[in-house]
Amino acid sequence: KIDTKLWIYLIPASYFTYCMSDRYLADFVTSINCDKRLFIAKMTEPANVDQRLIRFSNTNHLDIDVIHALLNSIVSLFFLEANGFGRGLGALDLSSSRIHDCFKILNPLSLTTEQQTIIKEKFEPLTNEQIIDLHSELEKDIRIEFDRAILNIYGIEHLYENIKNSLLFLYDMRTKV
């Protein structure tokens, strides 16, 4: 029987070079090569991810469900699509450094508790739905209600059609290559 503490001292220092640091745990992820489905997934618990995913961390320890909803709002999906470019077969090619430098979400710090509750209530039904292609997703009644509620809270509901049309224009340009 080997004493575990002793065994640790016998392992060469380079043995653990493959280990990922716990400093960079992901709360949310998206693929660096999105296809027809565009979304940001919430991890069930913070975890390390590989280089095929873009990691988002809740460093300010805000309400994780509110952040998840805002990350999946039509505004954030527009920024996600706009930060990438079309790759072979219409895949969206994203760069984690570009997302880090350019990606924006609506400011969660400006929300009241009541507004946060509304956002979570409107987003919750979407978390139980199958993730489908973006065109079909944006036509769902519960999706429209969710996006309009968020835009209304931020005082920009009048921009809904412009944001939706711009997002779909970029998406169509990429996927029809």
mmCIF file with all atom_site columns, C-alpha atoms in Angstrom:
data_model
loop_
_atom_site.group_PDB
_atom_site.id
_atom_site.type_symbol
_atom_site.label_atom_id
_atom_site.label_alt_id
_atom_site.label_comp_id
_atom_site.label_asym_id
_atom_site.label_entity_id
_atom_site.label_seq_id
_atom_site.pdbx_PDB_ins_code
_atom_site.Cartn_x
_atom_site.Cartn_y
_atom_site.Cartn_z
_atom_site.occupancy
_atom_site.B_iso_or_equiv
_atom_site.pdbx_formal_charge
_atom_site.auth_seq_id
_atom_site.auth_comp_id
_atom_site.auth_asym_id
_atom_site.auth_atom_id
_atom_site.pdbx_PDB_model_num
ATOM 1   C CA . LYS A 1 1   ? 0.000   0.000  0.000   1.00 0.00 ? 1   LYS A CA 1
ATOM 2   C CA . ILE A 1 2   ? 1.395   3.392  -1.054  1.00 0.00 ? 2   ILE A CA 1
ATOM 3   C CA . ASP A 1 3   ? 0.919   6.401  1.153   1.00 0.00 ? 3   ASP A CA 1
ATOM 4   C CA . THR A 1 4   ? -0.851  8.953  -1.100  1.00 0.00 ? 4   THR A CA 1
ATOM 5   C CA . LYS A 1 5   ? 1.056   11.905 0.321   1.00 0.00 ? 5   LYS A CA 1
ATOM 6   C CA . LEU A 1 6   ? 4.361   10.186 -0.332  1.00 0.00 ? 6   LEU A CA 1
ATOM 7   C CA . TRP A 1 7   ? 3.276   9.173  -3.823  1.00 0.00 ? 7   TRP A CA 1
ATOM 8   C CA . ILE A 1 8   ? 2.540   12.822 -4.727  1.00 0.00 ? 8   ILE A CA 1
ATOM 9   C CA . TYR A 1 9   ? 6.151   13.699 -3.900  1.00 0.00 ? 9   TYR A CA 1
ATOM 10  C CA . LEU A 1 10  ? 7.406   10.928 -6.178  1.00 0.00 ? 10  LEU A CA 1
ATOM 11  C CA . ILE A 1 11  ? 5.569   12.224 -9.288  1.00 0.00 ? 11  ILE A CA 1
ATOM 12  C CA . PRO A 1 12  ? 7.814   14.294 -11.576 1.00 0.00 ? 12  PRO A CA 1
ATOM 13  C CA . ALA A 1 13  ? 6.938   18.005 -11.630 1.00 0.00 ? 13  ALA A CA 1
ATOM 14  C CA . SER A 1 14  ? 6.107   17.857 -15.351 1.00 0.00 ? 14  SER A CA 1
ATOM 15  C CA . TYR A 1 15  ? 3.545   15.080 -14.802 1.00 0.00 ? 15  TYR A CA 1
ATOM 16  C CA . PHE A 1 16  ? 0.654   17.511 -14.221 1.00 0.00 ? 16  PHE A CA 1
ATOM 17  C CA . THR A 1 17  ? 1.383   19.868 -17.119 1.00 0.00 ? 17  THR A CA 1
ATOM 18  C CA . TYR A 1 18  ? -1.867  18.789 -18.801 1.00 0.00 ? 18  TYR A CA 1
ATOM 19  C CA . CYS A 1 19  ? -4.019  20.005 -15.880 1.00 0.00 ? 19  CYS A CA 1
ATOM 20  C CA . MET A 1 20  ? -6.132  23.099 -16.415 1.00 0.00 ? 20  MET A CA 1
ATOM 21  C CA . SER A 1 21  ? -6.123  25.825 -13.819 1.00 0.00 ? 21  SER A CA 1
ATOM 22  C CA . ASP A 1 22  ? -9.214  26.287 -11.661 1.00 0.00 ? 22  ASP A CA 1
ATOM 23  C CA . ARG A 1 23  ? -8.722  30.037 -12.169 1.00 0.00 ? 23  ARG A CA 1
ATOM 24  C CA . TYR A 1 24  ? -10.439 29.852 -15.555 1.00 0.00 ? 24  TYR A CA 1
ATOM 25  C CA . LEU A 1 25  ? -13.673 28.001 -14.914 1.00 0.00 ? 25  LEU A CA 1
ATOM 26  C CA . ALA A 1 26  ? -16.585 28.551 -17.289 1.00 0.00 ? 26  ALA A CA 1
ATOM 27  C CA . ASP A 1 27  ? -20.082 29.431 -16.134 1.00 0.00 ? 27  ASP A CA 1
ATOM 28  C CA . PHE A 1 28  ? -21.327 29.684 -19.735 1.00 0.00 ? 28  PHE A CA 1
ATOM 29  C CA . VAL A 1 29  ? -20.011 28.457 -23.089 1.00 0.00 ? 29  VAL A CA 1
ATOM 30  C CA . THR A 1 30  ? -20.614 28.708 -26.799 1.00 0.00 ? 30  THR A CA 1
ATOM 31  C CA . SER A 1 31  ? -18.959 26.945 -29.682 1.00 0.00 ? 31  SER A CA 1
ATOM 32  C CA . ILE A 1 32  ? -16.226 28.718 -31.617 1.00 0.00 ? 32  ILE A CA 1
ATOM 33  C CA . ASN A 1 33  ? -17.849 27.298 -34.762 1.00 0.00 ? 33  ASN A CA 1
ATOM 34  C CA . CYS A 1 34  ? -21.598 27.788 -34.377 1.00 0.00 ? 34  CYS A CA 1
ATOM 35  C CA . ASP A 1 35  ? -23.733 26.478 -37.200 1.00 0.00 ? 35  ASP A CA 1
ATOM 36  C CA . LYS A 1 36  ? -27.464 27.084 -37.580 1.00 0.00 ? 36  LYS A CA 1
ATOM 37  C CA . ARG A 1 37  ? -28.178 27.117 -33.838 1.00 0.00 ? 37  ARG A CA 1
ATOM 38  C CA . LEU A 1 38  ? -26.927 30.198 -32.025 1.00 0.00 ? 38  LEU A CA 1
ATOM 39  C CA . PHE A 1 39  ? -26.978 30.148 -28.215 1.00 0.00 ? 39  PHE A CA 1
ATOM 40  C CA . ILE A 1 40  ? -24.884 30.386 -25.062 1.00 0.00 ? 40  ILE A CA 1
ATOM 41  C CA . ALA A 1 41  ? -25.219 27.420 -22.712 1.00 0.00 ? 41  ALA A CA 1
ATOM 42  C CA . LYS A 1 42  ? -25.110 27.580 -18.913 1.00 0.00 ? 42  LYS A CA 1
ATOM 43  C CA . MET A 1 43  ? -22.922 25.002 -17.189 1.00 0.00 ? 43  MET A CA 1
ATOM 44  C CA . THR A 1 44  ? -24.600 23.056 -14.394 1.00 0.00 ? 44  THR A CA 1
ATOM 45  C CA . GLU A 1 45  ? -21.552 23.941 -12.326 1.00 0.00 ? 45  GLU A CA 1
ATOM 46  C CA . PRO A 1 46  ? -18.403 25.900 -13.231 1.00 0.00 ? 46  PRO A CA 1
ATOM 47  C CA . ALA A 1 47  ? -15.996 23.738 -15.211 1.00 0.00 ? 47  ALA A CA 1
ATOM 48  C CA . ASN A 1 48  ? -12.880 23.790 -17.356 1.00 0.00 ? 48  ASN A CA 1
ATOM 49  C CA . VAL A 1 49  ? -13.504 23.712 -21.101 1.00 0.00 ? 49  VAL A CA 1
ATOM 50  C CA . ASP A 1 50  ? -11.263 23.052 -24.061 1.00 0.00 ? 50  ASP A CA 1
ATOM 51  C CA . GLN A 1 51  ? -10.258 25.348 -26.906 1.00 0.00 ? 51  GLN A CA 1
ATOM 52  C CA . ARG A 1 52  ? -13.302 24.422 -29.052 1.00 0.00 ? 52  ARG A CA 1
ATOM 53  C CA . LEU A 1 53  ? -15.553 26.391 -26.711 1.00 0.00 ? 53  LEU A CA 1
ATOM 54  C CA . ILE A 1 54  ? -15.589 30.032 -25.712 1.00 0.00 ? 54  ILE A CA 1
ATOM 55  C CA . ARG A 1 55  ? -15.767 30.467 -21.964 1.00 0.00 ? 55  ARG A CA 1
ATOM 56  C CA . PHE A 1 56  ? -17.800 33.130 -20.168 1.00 0.00 ? 56  PHE A CA 1
ATOM 57  C CA . SER A 1 57  ? -17.342 33.592 -16.421 1.00 0.00 ? 57  SER A CA 1
ATOM 58  C CA . ASN A 1 58  ? -19.601 35.300 -13.931 1.00 0.00 ? 58  ASN A CA 1
ATOM 59  C CA . THR A 1 59  ? -16.728 37.155 -12.278 1.00 0.00 ? 59  THR A CA 1
ATOM 60  C CA . ASN A 1 60  ? -18.997 39.699 -10.568 1.00 0.00 ? 60  ASN A CA 1
ATOM 61  C CA . HIS A 1 61  ? -21.109 36.923 -8.993  1.00 0.00 ? 61  HIS A CA 1
ATOM 62  C CA . LEU A 1 62  ? -24.345 38.373 -10.321 1.00 0.00 ? 62  LEU A CA 1
ATOM 63  C CA . ASP A 1 63  ? -27.545 36.349 -10.580 1.00 0.00 ? 63  ASP A CA 1
ATOM 64  C CA . ILE A 1 64  ? -26.473 33.522 -12.893 1.00 0.00 ? 64  ILE A CA 1
ATOM 65  C CA . ASP A 1 65  ? -29.955 33.049 -14.366 1.00 0.00 ? 65  ASP A CA 1
ATOM 66  C CA . VAL A 1 66  ? -30.273 36.732 -15.250 1.00 0.00 ? 66  VAL A CA 1
ATOM 67  C CA . ILE A 1 67  ? -26.844 36.657 -16.923 1.00 0.00 ? 67  ILE A CA 1
ATOM 68  C CA . HIS A 1 68  ? -27.807 33.487 -18.816 1.00 0.00 ? 68  HIS A CA 1
ATOM 69  C CA . ALA A 1 69  ? -30.973 35.165 -20.070 1.00 0.00 ? 69  ALA A CA 1
ATOM 70  C CA . LEU A 1 70  ? -29.149 38.339 -21.115 1.00 0.00 ? 70  LEU A CA 1
ATOM 71  C CA . LEU A 1 71  ? -26.465 36.300 -22.898 1.00 0.00 ? 71  LEU A CA 1
ATOM 72  C CA . ASN A 1 72  ? -29.226 34.654 -24.950 1.00 0.00 ? 72  ASN A CA 1
ATOM 73  C CA . SER A 1 73  ? -31.207 37.807 -25.678 1.00 0.00 ? 73  SER A CA 1
ATOM 74  C CA . ILE A 1 74  ? -31.590 38.913 -29.274 1.00 0.00 ? 74  ILE A CA 1
ATOM 75  C CA . VAL A 1 75  ? -29.115 41.732 -28.594 1.00 0.00 ? 75  VAL A CA 1
ATOM 76  C CA . SER A 1 76  ? -26.382 39.347 -27.404 1.00 0.00 ? 76  SER A CA 1
ATOM 77  C CA . LEU A 1 77  ? -27.048 36.928 -30.258 1.00 0.00 ? 77  LEU A CA 1
ATOM 78  C CA . PHE A 1 78  ? -26.622 39.842 -32.668 1.00 0.00 ? 78  PHE A CA 1
ATOM 79  C CA . PHE A 1 79  ? -23.263 40.722 -31.076 1.00 0.00 ? 79  PHE A CA 1
ATOM 80  C CA . LEU A 1 80  ? -22.219 37.071 -31.166 1.00 0.00 ? 80  LEU A CA 1
ATOM 81  C CA . GLU A 1 81  ? -23.042 36.779 -34.885 1.00 0.00 ? 81  GLU A CA 1
ATOM 82  C CA . ALA A 1 82  ? -21.455 40.157 -35.645 1.00 0.00 ? 82  ALA A CA 1
ATOM 83  C CA . ASN A 1 83  ? -18.193 39.206 -33.913 1.00 0.00 ? 83  ASN A CA 1
ATOM 84  C CA . GLY A 1 84  ? -17.611 36.185 -36.111 1.00 0.00 ? 84  GLY A CA 1
ATOM 85  C CA . PHE A 1 85  ? -17.276 35.527 -39.798 1.00 0.00 ? 85  PHE A CA 1
ATOM 86  C CA . GLY A 1 86  ? -18.429 32.822 -42.142 1.00 0.00 ? 86  GLY A CA 1
ATOM 87  C CA . ARG A 1 87  ? -16.214 29.785 -42.467 1.00 0.00 ? 87  ARG A CA 1
ATOM 88  C CA . GLY A 1 88  ? -16.573 26.788 -44.746 1.00 0.00 ? 88  GLY A CA 1
ATOM 89  C CA . LEU A 1 89  ? -20.087 25.343 -45.067 1.00 0.00 ? 89  LEU A CA 1
ATOM 90  C CA . GLY A 1 90  ? -21.541 28.426 -43.378 1.00 0.00 ? 90  GLY A CA 1
ATOM 91  C CA . ALA A 1 91  ? -20.132 27.844 -39.887 1.00 0.00 ? 91  ALA A CA 1
ATOM 92  C CA . LEU A 1 92  ? -19.652 30.928 -37.736 1.00 0.00 ? 92  LEU A CA 1
ATOM 93  C CA . ASP A 1 93  ? -16.005 31.266 -36.844 1.00 0.00 ? 93  ASP A CA 1
ATOM 94  C CA . LEU A 1 94  ? -15.545 32.993 -33.500 1.00 0.00 ? 94  LEU A CA 1
ATOM 95  C CA . SER A 1 95  ? -12.351 33.910 -31.713 1.00 0.00 ? 95  SER A CA 1
ATOM 96  C CA . SER A 1 96  ? -12.241 33.871 -27.925 1.00 0.00 ? 96  SER A CA 1
ATOM 97  C CA . SER A 1 97  ? -9.906  36.890 -27.893 1.00 0.00 ? 97  SER A CA 1
ATOM 98  C CA . ARG A 1 98  ? -12.241 38.842 -30.195 1.00 0.00 ? 98  ARG A CA 1
ATOM 99  C CA . ILE A 1 99  ? -15.235 37.916 -28.031 1.00 0.00 ? 99  ILE A CA 1
ATOM 100 C CA . HIS A 1 100 ? -13.266 38.994 -24.957 1.00 0.00 ? 100 HIS A CA 1
ATOM 101 C CA . ASP A 1 101 ? -12.466 42.360 -26.544 1.00 0.00 ? 101 ASP A CA 1
ATOM 102 C CA . CYS A 1 102 ? -15.707 43.124 -28.421 1.00 0.00 ? 102 CYS A CA 1
ATOM 103 C CA . PHE A 1 103 ? -18.666 41.132 -27.109 1.00 0.00 ? 103 PHE A CA 1
ATOM 104 C CA . LYS A 1 104 ? -21.231 43.124 -25.112 1.00 0.00 ? 104 LYS A CA 1
ATOM 105 C CA . ILE A 1 105 ? -24.376 42.319 -23.161 1.00 0.00 ? 105 ILE A CA 1
ATOM 106 C CA . LEU A 1 106 ? -27.063 44.565 -21.751 1.00 0.00 ? 106 LEU A CA 1
ATOM 107 C CA . ASN A 1 107 ? -26.007 45.934 -18.366 1.00 0.00 ? 107 ASN A CA 1
ATOM 108 C CA . PRO A 1 108 ? -27.332 43.644 -15.600 1.00 0.00 ? 108 PRO A CA 1
ATOM 109 C CA . LEU A 1 109 ? -26.316 46.140 -12.911 1.00 0.00 ? 109 LEU A CA 1
ATOM 110 C CA . SER A 1 110 ? -29.017 48.577 -14.034 1.00 0.00 ? 110 SER A CA 1
ATOM 111 C CA . LEU A 1 111 ? -31.821 46.086 -13.343 1.00 0.00 ? 111 LEU A CA 1
ATOM 112 C CA . THR A 1 112 ? -34.142 46.268 -10.369 1.00 0.00 ? 112 THR A CA 1
ATOM 113 C CA . THR A 1 113 ? -35.070 43.088 -8.519  1.00 0.00 ? 113 THR A CA 1
ATOM 114 C CA . GLU A 1 114 ? -38.503 43.199 -10.170 1.00 0.00 ? 114 GLU A CA 1
ATOM 115 C CA . GLN A 1 115 ? -36.952 43.509 -13.650 1.00 0.00 ? 115 GLN A CA 1
ATOM 116 C CA . GLN A 1 116 ? -34.618 40.592 -12.931 1.00 0.00 ? 116 GLN A CA 1
ATOM 117 C CA . THR A 1 117 ? -37.620 38.483 -11.924 1.00 0.00 ? 117 THR A CA 1
ATOM 118 C CA . ILE A 1 118 ? -39.464 39.369 -15.141 1.00 0.00 ? 118 ILE A CA 1
ATOM 119 C CA . ILE A 1 119 ? -36.430 38.442 -17.250 1.00 0.00 ? 119 ILE A CA 1
ATOM 120 C CA . LYS A 1 120 ? -36.004 35.100 -15.482 1.00 0.00 ? 120 LYS A CA 1
ATOM 121 C CA . GLU A 1 121 ? -39.708 34.294 -15.782 1.00 0.00 ? 121 GLU A CA 1
ATOM 122 C CA . LYS A 1 122 ? -39.740 35.093 -19.507 1.00 0.00 ? 122 LYS A CA 1
ATOM 123 C CA . PHE A 1 123 ? -36.533 33.130 -20.169 1.00 0.00 ? 123 PHE A CA 1
ATOM 124 C CA . GLU A 1 124 ? -37.339 30.009 -18.115 1.00 0.00 ? 124 GLU A CA 1
ATOM 125 C CA . PRO A 1 125 ? -39.750 28.464 -20.686 1.00 0.00 ? 125 PRO A CA 1
ATOM 126 C CA . LEU A 1 126 ? -37.034 28.795 -23.356 1.00 0.00 ? 126 LEU A CA 1
ATOM 127 C CA . THR A 1 127 ? -34.623 26.730 -21.258 1.00 0.00 ? 127 THR A CA 1
ATOM 128 C CA . ASN A 1 128 ? -36.996 23.778 -21.543 1.00 0.00 ? 128 ASN A CA 1
ATOM 129 C CA . GLU A 1 129 ? -37.237 24.015 -25.339 1.00 0.00 ? 129 GLU A CA 1
ATOM 130 C CA . GLN A 1 130 ? -35.199 22.172 -27.952 1.00 0.00 ? 130 GLN A CA 1
ATOM 131 C CA . ILE A 1 131 ? -32.533 24.430 -29.452 1.00 0.00 ? 131 ILE A CA 1
ATOM 132 C CA . ILE A 1 132 ? -33.379 24.904 -33.131 1.00 0.00 ? 132 ILE A CA 1
ATOM 133 C CA . ASP A 1 133 ? -32.127 26.937 -36.092 1.00 0.00 ? 133 ASP A CA 1
ATOM 134 C CA . LEU A 1 134 ? -32.124 30.692 -35.557 1.00 0.00 ? 134 LEU A CA 1
ATOM 135 C CA . HIS A 1 135 ? -34.912 31.534 -38.036 1.00 0.00 ? 135 HIS A CA 1
ATOM 136 C CA . SER A 1 136 ? -37.306 29.093 -36.389 1.00 0.00 ? 136 SER A CA 1
ATOM 137 C CA . GLU A 1 137 ? -36.192 30.165 -32.905 1.00 0.00 ? 137 GLU A CA 1
ATOM 138 C CA . LEU A 1 138 ? -36.919 33.843 -33.527 1.00 0.00 ? 138 LEU A CA 1
ATOM 139 C CA . GLU A 1 139 ? -40.429 33.032 -34.805 1.00 0.00 ? 139 GLU A CA 1
ATOM 140 C CA . LYS A 1 140 ? -41.542 31.284 -31.588 1.00 0.00 ? 140 LYS A CA 1
ATOM 141 C CA . ASP A 1 141 ? -44.086 33.247 -29.590 1.00 0.00 ? 141 ASP A CA 1
ATOM 142 C CA . ILE A 1 142 ? -42.306 32.634 -26.269 1.00 0.00 ? 142 ILE A CA 1
ATOM 143 C CA . ARG A 1 143 ? -39.021 33.803 -27.826 1.00 0.00 ? 143 ARG A CA 1
ATOM 144 C CA . ILE A 1 144 ? -40.598 36.997 -29.195 1.00 0.00 ? 144 ILE A CA 1
ATOM 145 C CA . GLU A 1 145 ? -42.198 37.680 -25.801 1.00 0.00 ? 145 GLU A CA 1
ATOM 146 C CA . PHE A 1 146 ? -38.848 37.142 -24.045 1.00 0.00 ? 146 PHE A CA 1
ATOM 147 C CA . ASP A 1 147 ? -36.895 39.426 -26.392 1.00 0.00 ? 147 ASP A CA 1
ATOM 148 C CA . ARG A 1 148 ? -39.527 42.147 -26.352 1.00 0.00 ? 148 ARG A CA 1
ATOM 149 C CA . ALA A 1 149 ? -39.691 42.049 -22.533 1.00 0.00 ? 149 ALA A CA 1
ATOM 150 C CA . ILE A 1 150 ? -35.932 42.538 -22.257 1.00 0.00 ? 150 ILE A CA 1
ATOM 151 C CA . LEU A 1 151 ? -35.885 45.344 -24.818 1.00 0.00 ? 151 LEU A CA 1
ATOM 152 C CA . ASN A 1 152 ? -38.847 46.978 -23.057 1.00 0.00 ? 152 ASN A CA 1
ATOM 153 C CA . ILE A 1 153 ? -37.054 46.856 -19.698 1.00 0.00 ? 153 ILE A CA 1
ATOM 154 C CA . TYR A 1 154 ? -34.052 48.608 -21.244 1.00 0.00 ? 154 TYR A CA 1
ATOM 155 C CA . GLY A 1 155 ? -36.278 51.152 -23.034 1.00 0.00 ? 155 GLY A CA 1
ATOM 156 C CA . ILE A 1 156 ? -35.329 50.006 -26.539 1.00 0.00 ? 156 ILE A CA 1
ATOM 157 C CA . GLU A 1 157 ? -38.293 47.833 -27.584 1.00 0.00 ? 157 GLU A CA 1
ATOM 158 C CA . HIS A 1 158 ? -38.757 50.056 -30.639 1.00 0.00 ? 158 HIS A CA 1
ATOM 159 C CA . LEU A 1 159 ? -35.484 48.574 -31.982 1.00 0.00 ? 159 LEU A CA 1
ATOM 160 C CA . TYR A 1 160 ? -36.754 44.969 -31.941 1.00 0.00 ? 160 TYR A CA 1
ATOM 161 C CA . GLU A 1 161 ? -37.426 44.664 -35.687 1.00 0.00 ? 161 GLU A CA 1
ATOM 162 C CA . ASN A 1 162 ? -34.143 46.371 -36.601 1.00 0.00 ? 162 ASN A CA 1
ATOM 163 C CA . ILE A 1 163 ? -32.123 44.079 -34.309 1.00 0.00 ? 163 ILE A CA 1
ATOM 164 C CA . LYS A 1 164 ? -33.961 40.971 -35.508 1.00 0.00 ? 164 LYS A CA 1
ATOM 165 C CA . ASN A 1 165 ? -33.584 41.882 -39.193 1.00 0.00 ? 165 ASN A CA 1
ATOM 166 C CA . SER A 1 166 ? -29.895 42.750 -38.765 1.00 0.00 ? 166 SER A CA 1
ATOM 167 C CA . LEU A 1 167 ? -29.217 39.492 -36.925 1.00 0.00 ? 167 LEU A CA 1
ATOM 168 C CA . LEU A 1 168 ? -31.020 37.446 -39.580 1.00 0.00 ? 168 LEU A CA 1
ATOM 169 C CA . PHE A 1 169 ? -29.243 39.329 -42.389 1.00 0.00 ? 169 PHE A CA 1
ATOM 170 C CA . LEU A 1 170 ? -25.816 38.462 -40.921 1.00 0.00 ? 170 LEU A CA 1
ATOM 171 C CA . TYR A 1 171 ? -26.929 34.898 -40.209 1.00 0.00 ? 171 TYR A CA 1
ATOM 172 C CA . ASP A 1 172 ? -28.315 34.396 -43.729 1.00 0.00 ? 172 ASP A CA 1
ATOM 173 C CA . MET A 1 173 ? -25.211 35.888 -45.326 1.00 0.00 ? 173 MET A CA 1
ATOM 174 C CA . ARG A 1 174 ? -23.075 33.404 -43.397 1.00 0.00 ? 174 ARG A CA 1
ATOM 175 C CA . THR A 1 175 ? -25.202 30.271 -43.747 1.00 0.00 ? 175 THR A CA 1
ATOM 176 C CA . LYS A 1 176 ? -25.943 30.658 -47.445 1.00 0.00 ? 176 LYS A CA 1
ATOM 177 C CA . VAL A 1 177 ? -22.289 30.515 -48.446 1.00 0.00 ? 177 VAL A CA 1
#
